[in-house]
Amino acid sequence: QVQLVESGGGLVQAGGSLRLSCAASGRIFVSYYMGWFRQAPGKGREFVAGRSWSSGTTSYADSVKGRFTISRDNAKNTVYLQMNSLKPEDTAVYYCAVRRGDYRSSPEQYANWGQGTQVTVSS
């Protein structure tokens, strides 16, 4: 089964940018949907962005539209989350995840998860 490893988190000032990476190993089925989630202290895990591995169709949470972009490098089996114009409220642990099928925003619908990477945005 596919395994996921996130990287690229860190500390950044408000207005700055980070690019998160999610490297996948194992077989990636064409029906996979890749998602980015985040979890802030005291809050549940929420959907941030996602894309179909094969078609490239993307979805974004309203809170990040126009600021975040999800993309894929098929040769590297890697999904990226480019985060621009970061805000303190973006501070969270960010996870990548995968499910087989169409777009879903609920974390309960994703079977495989990475270990998470911390993003901290200072004001």
XYZ file of C-alpha atoms in Angstrom:
123
model
C 0.000 0.000 0.000
C 1.105 3.571 -0.582
C 3.147 5.243 2.152
C 3.359 9.017 2.572
C 6.054 11.238 4.068
C 5.555 14.994 4.485
C 8.312 17.569 4.636
C 8.827 21.302 4.236
C 7.197 22.667 7.359
C 8.799 25.284 9.531
C 8.528 28.746 11.013
C 7.643 31.620 8.723
C 6.512 35.211 9.146
C 3.020 36.289 8.195
C 2.885 37.041 4.494
C 5.621 34.566 3.717
C 5.557 31.306 1.797
C 6.284 27.636 2.313
C 6.107 24.622 0.046
C 5.155 21.328 1.620
C 6.039 18.045 -0.041
C 4.377 14.668 0.249
C 6.493 11.857 -1.129
C 4.649 8.666 -1.926
C 6.120 5.193 -2.100
C 4.498 1.991 -3.167
C 1.940 1.607 -5.885
C -0.141 4.647 -6.761
C -3.392 3.714 -8.414
C -4.851 5.993 -11.041
C -8.035 6.262 -8.996
C -6.244 7.778 -5.983
C -7.245 11.161 -4.632
C -4.566 13.046 -2.693
C -5.518 15.430 0.071
C -3.847 17.902 2.411
C -5.318 18.359 5.877
C -4.322 20.405 8.880
C -4.963 20.276 12.584
C -4.503 23.264 14.861
C -4.280 22.967 18.654
C -7.681 22.264 20.136
C -9.314 21.789 16.750
C -10.247 18.864 14.576
C -8.509 17.841 11.411
C -9.766 19.879 8.466
C -9.482 19.588 4.718
C -7.184 22.115 3.056
C -6.646 21.053 -0.550
C -6.802 17.979 -2.728
C -6.339 16.696 -6.235
C -7.020 13.655 -8.304
C -3.782 11.851 -9.059
C -4.773 11.123 -12.620
C -6.996 13.974 -13.784
C -5.476 16.886 -11.871
C -8.863 18.120 -10.715
C -8.390 20.155 -7.541
C -10.415 21.360 -4.581
C -9.600 23.949 -1.929
C -11.028 25.026 1.362
C -12.530 28.508 1.204
C -10.010 29.717 3.767
C -7.044 29.022 1.464
C -8.421 29.727 -2.007
C -6.183 32.113 -3.891
C -3.287 31.493 -1.506
C -2.546 27.755 -1.639
C -1.907 25.586 -4.676
C -1.712 21.799 -4.814
C 0.357 20.195 -7.561
C 2.004 16.928 -8.533
C 5.336 15.753 -9.897
C 4.543 12.354 -11.326
C 8.196 11.489 -11.977
C 8.955 11.938 -8.278
C 5.681 10.507 -6.967
C 5.317 13.686 -4.974
C 2.439 16.030 -4.212
C 3.152 19.623 -3.209
C 1.259 22.275 -1.332
C 2.503 25.746 -2.192
C 1.395 28.128 0.541
C 1.605 31.858 -0.097
C 0.455 34.871 1.905
C 0.537 32.819 5.067
C -1.453 33.961 8.079
C -1.082 33.123 11.769
C -4.332 31.169 11.570
C -2.642 28.807 9.115
C -0.524 27.501 11.989
C -1.143 23.770 12.313
C 0.271 20.339 11.740
C -0.212 19.554 8.066
C -0.867 16.018 6.865
C -1.132 14.470 3.455
C -3.491 11.591 2.899
C -4.827 9.384 0.143
C -8.086 7.670 -0.625
C -9.294 5.573 -3.502
C -12.086 7.315 -5.333
C -13.441 10.801 -5.801
C -13.073 14.015 -3.850
C -14.013 13.897 -0.189
C -13.375 16.501 2.480
C -13.880 14.310 5.537
C -10.682 12.877 7.048
C -12.610 9.712 7.909
C -12.752 8.961 4.189
C -8.952 8.734 3.854
C -7.186 5.481 4.613
C -3.480 6.358 4.433
C -1.747 9.243 6.176
C 1.684 10.738 6.501
C 3.273 11.613 9.820
C 2.573 15.337 9.588
C 4.769 18.419 9.393
C 4.484 21.488 11.610
C 3.787 24.888 10.071
C 4.037 27.896 12.353
C 3.237 31.400 11.118
C 4.285 34.301 13.311
C 2.713 37.750 13.218
